Coordinates of C-alpha atoms in Angstrom, one line a residue:
X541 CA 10.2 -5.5 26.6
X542 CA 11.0 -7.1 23.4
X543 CA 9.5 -5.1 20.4
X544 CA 7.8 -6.9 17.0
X545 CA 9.4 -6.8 14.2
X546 CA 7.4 -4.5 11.7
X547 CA 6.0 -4.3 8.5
X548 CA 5.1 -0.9 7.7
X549 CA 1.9 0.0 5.2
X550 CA 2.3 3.6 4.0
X551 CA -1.5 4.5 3.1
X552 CA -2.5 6.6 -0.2
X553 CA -6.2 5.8 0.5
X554 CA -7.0 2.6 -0.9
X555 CA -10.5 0.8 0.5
X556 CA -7.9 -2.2 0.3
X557 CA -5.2 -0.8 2.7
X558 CA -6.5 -2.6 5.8
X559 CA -6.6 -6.0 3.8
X560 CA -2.5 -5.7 3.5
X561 CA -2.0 -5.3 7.2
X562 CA -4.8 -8.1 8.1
X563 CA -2.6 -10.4 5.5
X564 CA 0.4 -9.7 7.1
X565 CA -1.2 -10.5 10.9
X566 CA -2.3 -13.5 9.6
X567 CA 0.9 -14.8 8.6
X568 CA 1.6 -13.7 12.6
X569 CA 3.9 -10.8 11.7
X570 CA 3.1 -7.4 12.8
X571 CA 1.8 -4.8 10.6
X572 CA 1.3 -1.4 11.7
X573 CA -0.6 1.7 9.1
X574 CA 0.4 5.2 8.8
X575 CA -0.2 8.0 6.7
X576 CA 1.4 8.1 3.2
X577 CA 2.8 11.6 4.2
X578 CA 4.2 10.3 8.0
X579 CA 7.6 12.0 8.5
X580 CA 10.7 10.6 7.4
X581 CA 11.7 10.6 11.5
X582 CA 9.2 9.3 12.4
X583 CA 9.3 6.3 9.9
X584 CA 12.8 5.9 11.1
X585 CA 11.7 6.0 14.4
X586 CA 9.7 3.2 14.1
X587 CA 12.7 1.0 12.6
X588 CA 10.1 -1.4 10.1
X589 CA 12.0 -4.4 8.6
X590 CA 10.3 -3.3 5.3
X591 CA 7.4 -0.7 3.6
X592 CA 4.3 -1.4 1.9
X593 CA 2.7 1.4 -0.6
X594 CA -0.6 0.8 -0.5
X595 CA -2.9 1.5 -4.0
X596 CA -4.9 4.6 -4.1
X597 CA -7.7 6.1 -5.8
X598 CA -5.3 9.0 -7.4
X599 CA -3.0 9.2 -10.1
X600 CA 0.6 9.8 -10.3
X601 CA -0.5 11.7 -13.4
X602 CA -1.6 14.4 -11.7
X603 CA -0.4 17.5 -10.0
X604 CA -2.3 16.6 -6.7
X605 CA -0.8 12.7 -6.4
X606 CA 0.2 11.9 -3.0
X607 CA 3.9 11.4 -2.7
X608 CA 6.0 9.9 0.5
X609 CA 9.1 11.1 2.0
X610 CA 11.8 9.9 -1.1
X611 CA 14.2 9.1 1.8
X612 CA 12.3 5.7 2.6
X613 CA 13.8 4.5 -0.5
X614 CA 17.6 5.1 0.9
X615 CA 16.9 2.9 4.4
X616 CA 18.6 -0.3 3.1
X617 CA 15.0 -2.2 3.6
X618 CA 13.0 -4.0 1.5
X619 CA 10.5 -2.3 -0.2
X620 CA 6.6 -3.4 -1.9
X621 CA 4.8 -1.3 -4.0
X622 CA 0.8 -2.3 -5.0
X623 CA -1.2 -0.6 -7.7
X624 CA -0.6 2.8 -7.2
X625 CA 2.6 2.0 -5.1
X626 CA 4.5 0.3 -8.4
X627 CA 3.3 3.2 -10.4
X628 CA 4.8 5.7 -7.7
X629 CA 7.9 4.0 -7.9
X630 CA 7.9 4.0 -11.2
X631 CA 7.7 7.9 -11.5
X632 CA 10.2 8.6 -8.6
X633 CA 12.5 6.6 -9.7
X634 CA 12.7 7.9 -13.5
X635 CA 10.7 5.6 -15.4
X636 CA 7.5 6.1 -17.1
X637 CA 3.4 6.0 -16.6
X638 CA 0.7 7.2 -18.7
X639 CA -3.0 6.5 -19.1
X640 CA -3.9 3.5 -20.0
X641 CA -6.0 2.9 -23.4
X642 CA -7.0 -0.8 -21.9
X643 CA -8.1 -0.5 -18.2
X644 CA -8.5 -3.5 -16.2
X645 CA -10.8 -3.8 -13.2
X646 CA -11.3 -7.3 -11.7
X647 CA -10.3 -10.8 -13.1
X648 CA -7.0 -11.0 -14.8
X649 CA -4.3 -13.5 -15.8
X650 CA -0.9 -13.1 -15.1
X651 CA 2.6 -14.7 -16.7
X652 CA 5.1 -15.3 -14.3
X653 CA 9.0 -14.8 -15.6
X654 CA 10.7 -15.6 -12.8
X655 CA 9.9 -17.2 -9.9
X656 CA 13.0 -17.3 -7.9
X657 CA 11.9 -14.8 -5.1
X658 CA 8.4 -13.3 -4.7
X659 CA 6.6 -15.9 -6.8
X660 CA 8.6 -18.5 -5.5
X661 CA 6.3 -21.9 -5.5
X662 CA 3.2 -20.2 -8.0
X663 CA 2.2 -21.3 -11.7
X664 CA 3.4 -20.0 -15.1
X665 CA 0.3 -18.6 -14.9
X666 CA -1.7 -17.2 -11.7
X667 CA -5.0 -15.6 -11.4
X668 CA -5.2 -11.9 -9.9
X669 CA -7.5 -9.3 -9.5
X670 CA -7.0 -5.8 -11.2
X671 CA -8.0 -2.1 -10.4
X672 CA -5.9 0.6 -12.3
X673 CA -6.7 3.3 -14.8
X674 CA -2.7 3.9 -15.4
X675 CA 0.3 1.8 -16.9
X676 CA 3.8 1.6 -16.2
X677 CA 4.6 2.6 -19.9
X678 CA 8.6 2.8 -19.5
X679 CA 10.6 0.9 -16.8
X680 CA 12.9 3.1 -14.7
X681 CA 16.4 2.5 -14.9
X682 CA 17.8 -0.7 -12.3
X683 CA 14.3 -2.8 -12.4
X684 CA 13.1 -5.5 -14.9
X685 CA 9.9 -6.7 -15.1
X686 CA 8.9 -10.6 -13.8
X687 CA 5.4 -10.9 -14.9
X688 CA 2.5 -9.5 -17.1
X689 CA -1.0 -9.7 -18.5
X690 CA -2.5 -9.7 -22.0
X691 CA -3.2 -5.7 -20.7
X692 CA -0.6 -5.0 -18.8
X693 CA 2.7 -5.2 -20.1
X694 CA 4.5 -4.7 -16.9
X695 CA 2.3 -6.4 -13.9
X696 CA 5.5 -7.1 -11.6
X697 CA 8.6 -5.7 -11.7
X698 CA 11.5 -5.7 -9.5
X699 CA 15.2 -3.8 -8.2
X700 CA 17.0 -6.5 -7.7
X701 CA 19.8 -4.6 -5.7
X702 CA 17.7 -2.5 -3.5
X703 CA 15.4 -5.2 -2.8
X704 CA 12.4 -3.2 -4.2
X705 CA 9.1 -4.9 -5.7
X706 CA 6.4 -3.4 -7.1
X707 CA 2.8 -5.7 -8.7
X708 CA 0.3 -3.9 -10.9
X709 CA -2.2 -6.2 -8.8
X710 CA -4.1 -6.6 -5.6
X711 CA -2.4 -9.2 -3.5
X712 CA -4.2 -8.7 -0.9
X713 CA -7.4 -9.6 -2.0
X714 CA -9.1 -12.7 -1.8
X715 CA -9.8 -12.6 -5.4
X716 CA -5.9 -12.7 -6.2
X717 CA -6.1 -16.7 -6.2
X718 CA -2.3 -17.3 -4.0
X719 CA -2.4 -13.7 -2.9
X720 CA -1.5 -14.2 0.6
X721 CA 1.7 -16.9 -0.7
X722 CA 2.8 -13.6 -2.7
X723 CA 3.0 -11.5 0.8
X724 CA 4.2 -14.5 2.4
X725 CA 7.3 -14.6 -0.1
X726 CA 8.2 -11.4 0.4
X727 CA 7.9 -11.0 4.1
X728 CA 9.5 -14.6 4.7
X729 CA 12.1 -14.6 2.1
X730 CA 13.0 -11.4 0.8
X731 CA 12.4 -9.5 4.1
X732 CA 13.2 -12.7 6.7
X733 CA 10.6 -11.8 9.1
X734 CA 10.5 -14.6 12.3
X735 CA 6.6 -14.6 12.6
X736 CA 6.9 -13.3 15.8
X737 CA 3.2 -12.2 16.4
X738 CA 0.9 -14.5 18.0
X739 CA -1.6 -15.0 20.5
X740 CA 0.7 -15.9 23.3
X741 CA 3.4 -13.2 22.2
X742 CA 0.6 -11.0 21.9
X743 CA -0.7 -11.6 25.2
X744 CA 2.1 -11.1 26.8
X745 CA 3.5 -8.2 25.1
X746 CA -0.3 -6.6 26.4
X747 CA 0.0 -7.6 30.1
X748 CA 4.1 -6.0 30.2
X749 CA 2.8 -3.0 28.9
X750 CA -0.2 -3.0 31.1
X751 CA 1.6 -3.7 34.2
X752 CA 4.5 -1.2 33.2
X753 CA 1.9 1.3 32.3
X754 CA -0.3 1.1 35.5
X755 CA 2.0 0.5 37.9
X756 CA 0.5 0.4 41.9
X757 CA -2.7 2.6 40.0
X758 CA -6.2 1.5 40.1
X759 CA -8.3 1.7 36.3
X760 CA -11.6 1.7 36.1
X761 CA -13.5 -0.5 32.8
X762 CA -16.5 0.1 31.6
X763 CA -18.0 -3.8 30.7
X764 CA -20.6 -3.8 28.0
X765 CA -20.3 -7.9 28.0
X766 CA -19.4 -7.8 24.3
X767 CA -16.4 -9.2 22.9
X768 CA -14.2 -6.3 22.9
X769 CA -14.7 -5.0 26.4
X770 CA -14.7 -8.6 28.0
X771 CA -11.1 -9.4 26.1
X772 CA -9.8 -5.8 27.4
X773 CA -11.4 -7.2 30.9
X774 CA -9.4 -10.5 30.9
X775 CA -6.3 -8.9 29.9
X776 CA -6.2 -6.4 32.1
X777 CA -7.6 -8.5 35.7
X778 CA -4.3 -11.3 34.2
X779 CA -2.1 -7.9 34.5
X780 CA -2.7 -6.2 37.1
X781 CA -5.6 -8.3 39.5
X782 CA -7.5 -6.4 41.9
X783 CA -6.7 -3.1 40.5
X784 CA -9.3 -3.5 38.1
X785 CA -12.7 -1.6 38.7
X786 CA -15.0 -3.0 35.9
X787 CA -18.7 -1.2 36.0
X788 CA -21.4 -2.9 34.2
X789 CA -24.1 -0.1 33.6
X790 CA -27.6 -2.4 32.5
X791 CA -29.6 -0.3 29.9
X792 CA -31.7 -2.0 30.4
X793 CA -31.0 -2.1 26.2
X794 CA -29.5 -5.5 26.5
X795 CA -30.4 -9.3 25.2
X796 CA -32.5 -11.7 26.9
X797 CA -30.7 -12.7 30.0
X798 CA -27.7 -10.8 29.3
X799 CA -26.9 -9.2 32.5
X800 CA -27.4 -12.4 34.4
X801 CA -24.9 -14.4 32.0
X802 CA -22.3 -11.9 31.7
X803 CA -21.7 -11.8 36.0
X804 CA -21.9 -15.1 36.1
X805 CA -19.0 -15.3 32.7
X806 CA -16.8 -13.7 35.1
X807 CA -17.4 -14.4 38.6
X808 CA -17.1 -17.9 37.0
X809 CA -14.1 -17.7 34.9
X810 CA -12.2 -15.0 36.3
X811 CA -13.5 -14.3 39.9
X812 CA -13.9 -10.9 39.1
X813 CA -16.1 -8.8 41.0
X814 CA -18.3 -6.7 38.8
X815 CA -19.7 -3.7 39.7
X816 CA -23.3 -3.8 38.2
X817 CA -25.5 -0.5 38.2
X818 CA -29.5 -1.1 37.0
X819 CA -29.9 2.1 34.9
X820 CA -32.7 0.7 33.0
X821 CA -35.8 3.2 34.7
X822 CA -33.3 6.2 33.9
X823 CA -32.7 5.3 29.8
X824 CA -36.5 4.3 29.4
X825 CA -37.5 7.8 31.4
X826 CA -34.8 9.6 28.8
X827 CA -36.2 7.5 25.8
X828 CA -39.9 7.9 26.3
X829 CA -41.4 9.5 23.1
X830 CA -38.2 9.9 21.0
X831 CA -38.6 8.1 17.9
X832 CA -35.6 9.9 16.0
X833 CA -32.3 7.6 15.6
X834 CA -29.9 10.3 15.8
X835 CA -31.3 11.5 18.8
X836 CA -31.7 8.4 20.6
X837 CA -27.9 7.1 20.2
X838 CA -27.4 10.9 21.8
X839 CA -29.6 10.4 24.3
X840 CA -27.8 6.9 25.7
X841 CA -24.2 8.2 24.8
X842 CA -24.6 11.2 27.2
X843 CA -27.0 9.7 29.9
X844 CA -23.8 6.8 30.2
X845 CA -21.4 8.8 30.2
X846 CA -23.2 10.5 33.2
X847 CA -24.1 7.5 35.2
X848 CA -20.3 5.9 34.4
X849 CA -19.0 9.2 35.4
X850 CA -21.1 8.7 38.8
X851 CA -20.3 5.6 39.9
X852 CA -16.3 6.3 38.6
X853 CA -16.3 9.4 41.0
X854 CA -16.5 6.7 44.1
X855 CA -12.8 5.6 43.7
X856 CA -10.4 9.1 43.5
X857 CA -7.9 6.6 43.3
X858 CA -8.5 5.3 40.1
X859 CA -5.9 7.1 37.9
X860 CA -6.6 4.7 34.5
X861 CA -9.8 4.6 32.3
X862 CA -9.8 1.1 30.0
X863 CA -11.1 1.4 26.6
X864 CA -11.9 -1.8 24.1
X865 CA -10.6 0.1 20.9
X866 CA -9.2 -1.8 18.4
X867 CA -6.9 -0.9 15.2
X868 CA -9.5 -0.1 13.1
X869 CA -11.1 2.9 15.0
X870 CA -7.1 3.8 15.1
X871 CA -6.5 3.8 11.5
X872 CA -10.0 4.9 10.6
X873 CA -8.6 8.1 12.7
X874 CA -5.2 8.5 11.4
X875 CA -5.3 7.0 8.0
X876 CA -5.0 9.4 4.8
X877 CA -8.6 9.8 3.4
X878 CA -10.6 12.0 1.3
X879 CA -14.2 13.7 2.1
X880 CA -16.3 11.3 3.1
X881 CA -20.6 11.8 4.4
X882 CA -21.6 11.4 7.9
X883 CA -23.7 8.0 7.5
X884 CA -24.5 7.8 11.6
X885 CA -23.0 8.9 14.8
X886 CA -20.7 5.3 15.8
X887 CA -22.5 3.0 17.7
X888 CA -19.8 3.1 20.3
X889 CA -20.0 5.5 23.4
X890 CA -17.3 8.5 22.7
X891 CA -16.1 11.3 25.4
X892 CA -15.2 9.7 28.5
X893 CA -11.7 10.6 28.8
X894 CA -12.1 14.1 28.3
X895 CA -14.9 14.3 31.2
X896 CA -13.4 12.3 33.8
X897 CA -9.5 13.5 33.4
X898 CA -8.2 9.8 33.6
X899 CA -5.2 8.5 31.5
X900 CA -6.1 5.9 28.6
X901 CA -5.3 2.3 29.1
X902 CA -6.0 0.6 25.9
X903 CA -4.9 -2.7 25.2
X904 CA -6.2 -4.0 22.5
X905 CA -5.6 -0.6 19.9
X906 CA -3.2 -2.4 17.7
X907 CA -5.1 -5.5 17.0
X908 CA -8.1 -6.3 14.6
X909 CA -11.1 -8.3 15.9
X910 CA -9.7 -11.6 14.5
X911 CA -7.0 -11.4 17.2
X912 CA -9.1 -10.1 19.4
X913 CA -11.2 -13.4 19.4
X914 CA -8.5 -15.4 19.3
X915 CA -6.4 -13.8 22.1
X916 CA -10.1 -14.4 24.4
X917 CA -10.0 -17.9 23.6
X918 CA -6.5 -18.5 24.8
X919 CA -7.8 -16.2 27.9
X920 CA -10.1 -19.2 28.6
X921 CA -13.4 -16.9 27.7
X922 CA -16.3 -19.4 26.5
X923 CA -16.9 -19.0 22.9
X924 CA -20.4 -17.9 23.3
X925 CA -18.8 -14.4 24.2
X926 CA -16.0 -14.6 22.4
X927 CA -17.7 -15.6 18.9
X928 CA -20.7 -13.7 19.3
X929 CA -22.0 -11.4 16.6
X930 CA -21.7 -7.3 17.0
X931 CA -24.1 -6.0 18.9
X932 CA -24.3 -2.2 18.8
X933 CA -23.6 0.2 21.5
X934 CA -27.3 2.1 22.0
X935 CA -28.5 -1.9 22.0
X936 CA -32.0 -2.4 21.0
X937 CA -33.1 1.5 21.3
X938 CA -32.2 1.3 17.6
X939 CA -33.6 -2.0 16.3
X940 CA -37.2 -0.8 17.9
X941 CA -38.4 1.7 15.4
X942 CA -40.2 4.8 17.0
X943 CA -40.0 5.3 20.1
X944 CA -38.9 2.8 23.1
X945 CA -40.7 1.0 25.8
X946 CA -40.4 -1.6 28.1
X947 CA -43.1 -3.5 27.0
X948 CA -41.9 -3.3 23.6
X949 CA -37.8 -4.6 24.4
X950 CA -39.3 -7.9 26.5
X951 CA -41.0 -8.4 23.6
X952 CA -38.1 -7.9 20.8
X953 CA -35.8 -9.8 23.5
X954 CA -38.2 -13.1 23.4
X955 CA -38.0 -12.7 19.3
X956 CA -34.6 -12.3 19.0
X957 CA -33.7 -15.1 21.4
X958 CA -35.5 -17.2 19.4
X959 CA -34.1 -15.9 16.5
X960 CA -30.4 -16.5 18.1
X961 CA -31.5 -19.6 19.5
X962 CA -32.8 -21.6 16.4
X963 CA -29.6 -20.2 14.4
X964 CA -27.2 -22.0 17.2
X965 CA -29.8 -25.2 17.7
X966 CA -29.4 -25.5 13.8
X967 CA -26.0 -24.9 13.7
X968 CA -25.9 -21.8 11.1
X969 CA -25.1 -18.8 13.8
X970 CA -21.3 -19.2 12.9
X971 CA -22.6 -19.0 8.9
X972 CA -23.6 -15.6 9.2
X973 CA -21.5 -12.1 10.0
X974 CA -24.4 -10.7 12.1
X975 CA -28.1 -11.7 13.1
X976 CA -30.9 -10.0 14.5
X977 CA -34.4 -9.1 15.0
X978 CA -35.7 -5.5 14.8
X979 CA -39.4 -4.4 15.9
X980 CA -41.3 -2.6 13.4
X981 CA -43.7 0.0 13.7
X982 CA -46.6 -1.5 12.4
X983 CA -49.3 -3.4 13.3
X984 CA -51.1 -6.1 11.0
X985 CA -54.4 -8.4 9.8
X986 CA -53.8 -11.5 11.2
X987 CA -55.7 -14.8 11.8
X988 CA -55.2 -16.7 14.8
X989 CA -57.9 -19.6 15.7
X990 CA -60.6 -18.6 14.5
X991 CA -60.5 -14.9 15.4
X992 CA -59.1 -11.6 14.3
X993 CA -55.8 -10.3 15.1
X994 CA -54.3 -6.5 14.7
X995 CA -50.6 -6.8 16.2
X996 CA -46.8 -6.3 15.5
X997 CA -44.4 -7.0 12.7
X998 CA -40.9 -7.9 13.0
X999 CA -38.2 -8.3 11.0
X1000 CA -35.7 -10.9 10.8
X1001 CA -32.1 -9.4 9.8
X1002 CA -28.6 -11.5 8.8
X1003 CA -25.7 -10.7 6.6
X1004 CA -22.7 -12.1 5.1
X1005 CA -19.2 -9.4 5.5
X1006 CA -15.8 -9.2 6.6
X1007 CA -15.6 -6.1 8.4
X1008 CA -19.1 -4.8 8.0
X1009 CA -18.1 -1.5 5.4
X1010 CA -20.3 -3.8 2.9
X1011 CA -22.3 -6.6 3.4
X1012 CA -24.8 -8.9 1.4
X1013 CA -28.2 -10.7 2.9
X1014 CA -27.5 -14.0 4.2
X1015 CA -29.5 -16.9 2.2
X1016 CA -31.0 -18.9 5.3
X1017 CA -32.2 -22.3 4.2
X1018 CA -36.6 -21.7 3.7
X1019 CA -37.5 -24.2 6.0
X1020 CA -35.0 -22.7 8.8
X1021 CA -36.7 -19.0 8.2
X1022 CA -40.2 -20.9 7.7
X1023 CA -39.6 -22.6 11.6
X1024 CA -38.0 -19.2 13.1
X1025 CA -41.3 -17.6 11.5
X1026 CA -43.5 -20.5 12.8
X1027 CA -41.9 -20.4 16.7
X1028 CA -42.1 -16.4 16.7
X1029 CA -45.6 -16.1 15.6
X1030 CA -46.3 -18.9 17.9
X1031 CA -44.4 -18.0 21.5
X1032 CA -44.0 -14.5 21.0
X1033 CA -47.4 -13.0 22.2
X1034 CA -48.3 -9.9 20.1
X1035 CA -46.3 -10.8 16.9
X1036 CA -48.4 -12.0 14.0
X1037 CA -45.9 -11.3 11.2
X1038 CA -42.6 -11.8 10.5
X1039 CA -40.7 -11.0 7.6
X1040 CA -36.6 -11.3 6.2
X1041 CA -34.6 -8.6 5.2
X1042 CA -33.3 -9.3 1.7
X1043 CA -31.0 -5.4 1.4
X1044 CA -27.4 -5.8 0.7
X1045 CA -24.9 -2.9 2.3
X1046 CA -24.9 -0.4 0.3
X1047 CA -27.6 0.3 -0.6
X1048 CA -28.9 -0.4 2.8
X1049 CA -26.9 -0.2 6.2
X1050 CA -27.0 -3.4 8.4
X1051 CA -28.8 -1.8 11.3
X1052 CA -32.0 -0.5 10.5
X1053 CA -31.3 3.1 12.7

């Protein structure tokens, strides 16, 4: 089986790190991350055609700075260094770097010098985006610089003999106006990469090592019917068929008419037999009275797990158990990172493998969602799965604050249908990250006709993100959220309120629990 070529991001803990391997996917060559301290064998191992050091929030100042393996430099490769990367260089390789009296966060002009090689087809002058406390203050022997700022005398400076670049700036932001040309450069022309990841390649890189993987050996799938588990679902009945045991537990947690549409999704476009087990009087029995968050997500992690684990038992064949992780839960796992708090337990169900003894099969753990979506599409999944918005794993449990009843999901199902509904109908649901309803736990003065009303309150949700770490309140036209209010208030039975949530991530998180 033919292997990618591979661009390797070294990571010193930058909250940009993942935006130089999505860059680098999206110029179809494969990017993998790895800790900045990843042995020196193991990086040769891995044979990249070139190395990215990523920024970081330390200094090479100080005692504590996060250094690689100094052999990467000797590999005859290609090397980029961003932020703290050309400052690293810098100080490995003799020169100098000192505090800087004028520190530049954000906006900031450059001057190109020479734009032969990695600012081939760019201005004199380009417009990038800054984040650095220290300066390259002396060059190190072999390199000369090819571009700076009014504060920063050495923004880009390269070895022309061993092929080794280094930017004061953030390429890899979107901010950094021709950002993604810069990668491009260097991956295309300095490191002649043959943009050999795509969809198709990608798809059929996934079924080999499926099929080689499995072999004669059944694996069993839990289906949520979102867009991760449905793409590992198609790629894995294209690989290996009938081996495939995919279990759809309803929660009885799900959307309006979910269930029904994801069995007929794949009887119709795959022919795929799903094994679907109605849970729902078992969660609301293990729900009834909890109103803490935590405890909830608990309570429906460990109750599927058990009923999975059930139904799984029937088939002592099975040897396999397929998992929808993607690259991000990878990295977020191996990636070099400081302390960080413990915002809420994930909202995807953990533990499985560990119970039920079975062998991972995870075929989608070295791509991002983008890919994801795309590699459904060519999979001939309808874009109403594909496309659709995240959904977390405890389902409505936590967008129904206190405690969960059945009376109480039909009703947030018929708002946030209508919510979903009028979003599509209007054509704004592909204008927004994520949108959703949540149920409130208050009741309210109303006036219907000409009598009295005391019912619920429910809140409208949507934001605008990339990858959902931040996120910013979607502006909605008024007279769409003035209709959505207006058909709520109006078909919804018990709702006489309805009100938009204008909290940006951080302060706020998207979900309300």
């Amino acid at each position: 089986m033919k292997k990618h070529e591979l661009a390797l991001i070294l990571d010193f803990g930058s909250q940009y790190t993942q935006l130089i391997a999505k860059r680098t996917r999206l110029l179809n060559i494969y990017s993998e991350i790895v800790p900045f301290n990843t042995s020196f064998e193991k990086i040769k191992e891995m044979s990249p055609k070139t190395i990215i050091l990523s920024g970081s929030p330390f200094s090479v100042t100080t005692e504590n700075a996060p250094i690689p393996d100094k052999r990467i430099f000797e590999m005859g490769i290609p090397i980029l260094g961003i932020c703290y990367g050309m400052q690293l260089i810098t100080k490995l390789f003799g020169g100098k770097v000192s505090k800087s009296d004028k520190k530049e966060y954000g906006f900031a002009q450059i001057t190109i010098e020479d734009k032969n090689s990695i600012f081939s087809e760019l201005s004199n002058l380009e417009d990038v985006w800054m984040s650095h406390g220290d300066a390259v203050e002396k060059l190190p022997k072999n390199f000369h610089r090819i571009a700076f700022s009014d504060n920063s005398p050495y923004a880009a400076i390269v070895n022309d003999k061993n092929n080794i670049f280094a930017l004061q700036f953030h390429p890899e932001v979107v901010h950094t106006k021709n950002g993604l040309k810069i990668i491009e450069n260097f991956l295309i022309k300095i490191c002649n990469f043959s943009k050999d990841w795509n969809s198709s390649s990608i798809i059929d890189w996934a079924i080999n090592s499926i099929s080689d993987r499995v072999g004669e050996d059944q694996v069993i799938l839990g289906l949520s019917g979102g867009v991760d588990s449905s793409v590992t679902a198609a790629l894995l009945h294209k690989a290996i068929g009938n081996q495939l045991i995919p279990i759809f537990v309803n929660t009885g947690l799900l959307r309006k008419n979910e269930v029904e549409e994801v069995q007929r999704i794949f009887k119709e476009s795959f022919n795929l037999k799903l094994i679907t087990i109605d849970a729902e009087n078992i969660f609301l029995e293990k729900l009834k009275g909890v109103t803490n968050p935590e405890k909830k997500r608990k309570i429906i992690g460990n109750t599927f797990i058990d009923i999975f684990d059930h139904e799984a038992s029937k088939y002592p064949k099975a040897k396999f158990l397929a998992q929808g992780t993607l690259y991000p839960d990878v990295i977020e796992s191996v990636s070099f990172k400081g302390p960080s708090a413990t915002i809420k337990s994930h909202h995807n169900v953990g533990g499985l493998p560990e119970k039920m003894n079975l062998k991972l099969v995870e075929p989608l753990r070295e791509m991002f969602k983008d890919e994801v979506r795309e590699i459904g599409r060519e999979l001939g999944l309808p874009s109403n799965m594909v496309d659709r918005h995240p959904f977390p794993g405890p389902g409505l449990a936590i967008r129904i604050i206190g405690d969960v009843t059945k009376e109480k999901i039909s009703l947030l199902q018929d708002i946030d249908n209508i919510f979903i509904q009028s979003l599509r109908d209007d054509n704004l649901y592909h204008t927004t990250w994520q949108a959703f309803a949540v149920l409130l736990p208050v009741q309210s003065v109303g006036v219907m006709g000409d009598e009295r009303t005391y019912e619920n309150v429910c809140a409208l949700r949507a934001v605008s993100s990339v990858d959902g770490m931040t996120a910013d309140w979607t502006e909605f036209p008024y007279d769409f959220l003035k209709k959505v209010s207006n058909k709520i208030i109006n078909e919804v039975q018990g709702v006489n309120r309805v009100v938009y949530d204008i909290s940006s991530k951080p302060p706020a998180t998207i979900e309300w629990e």
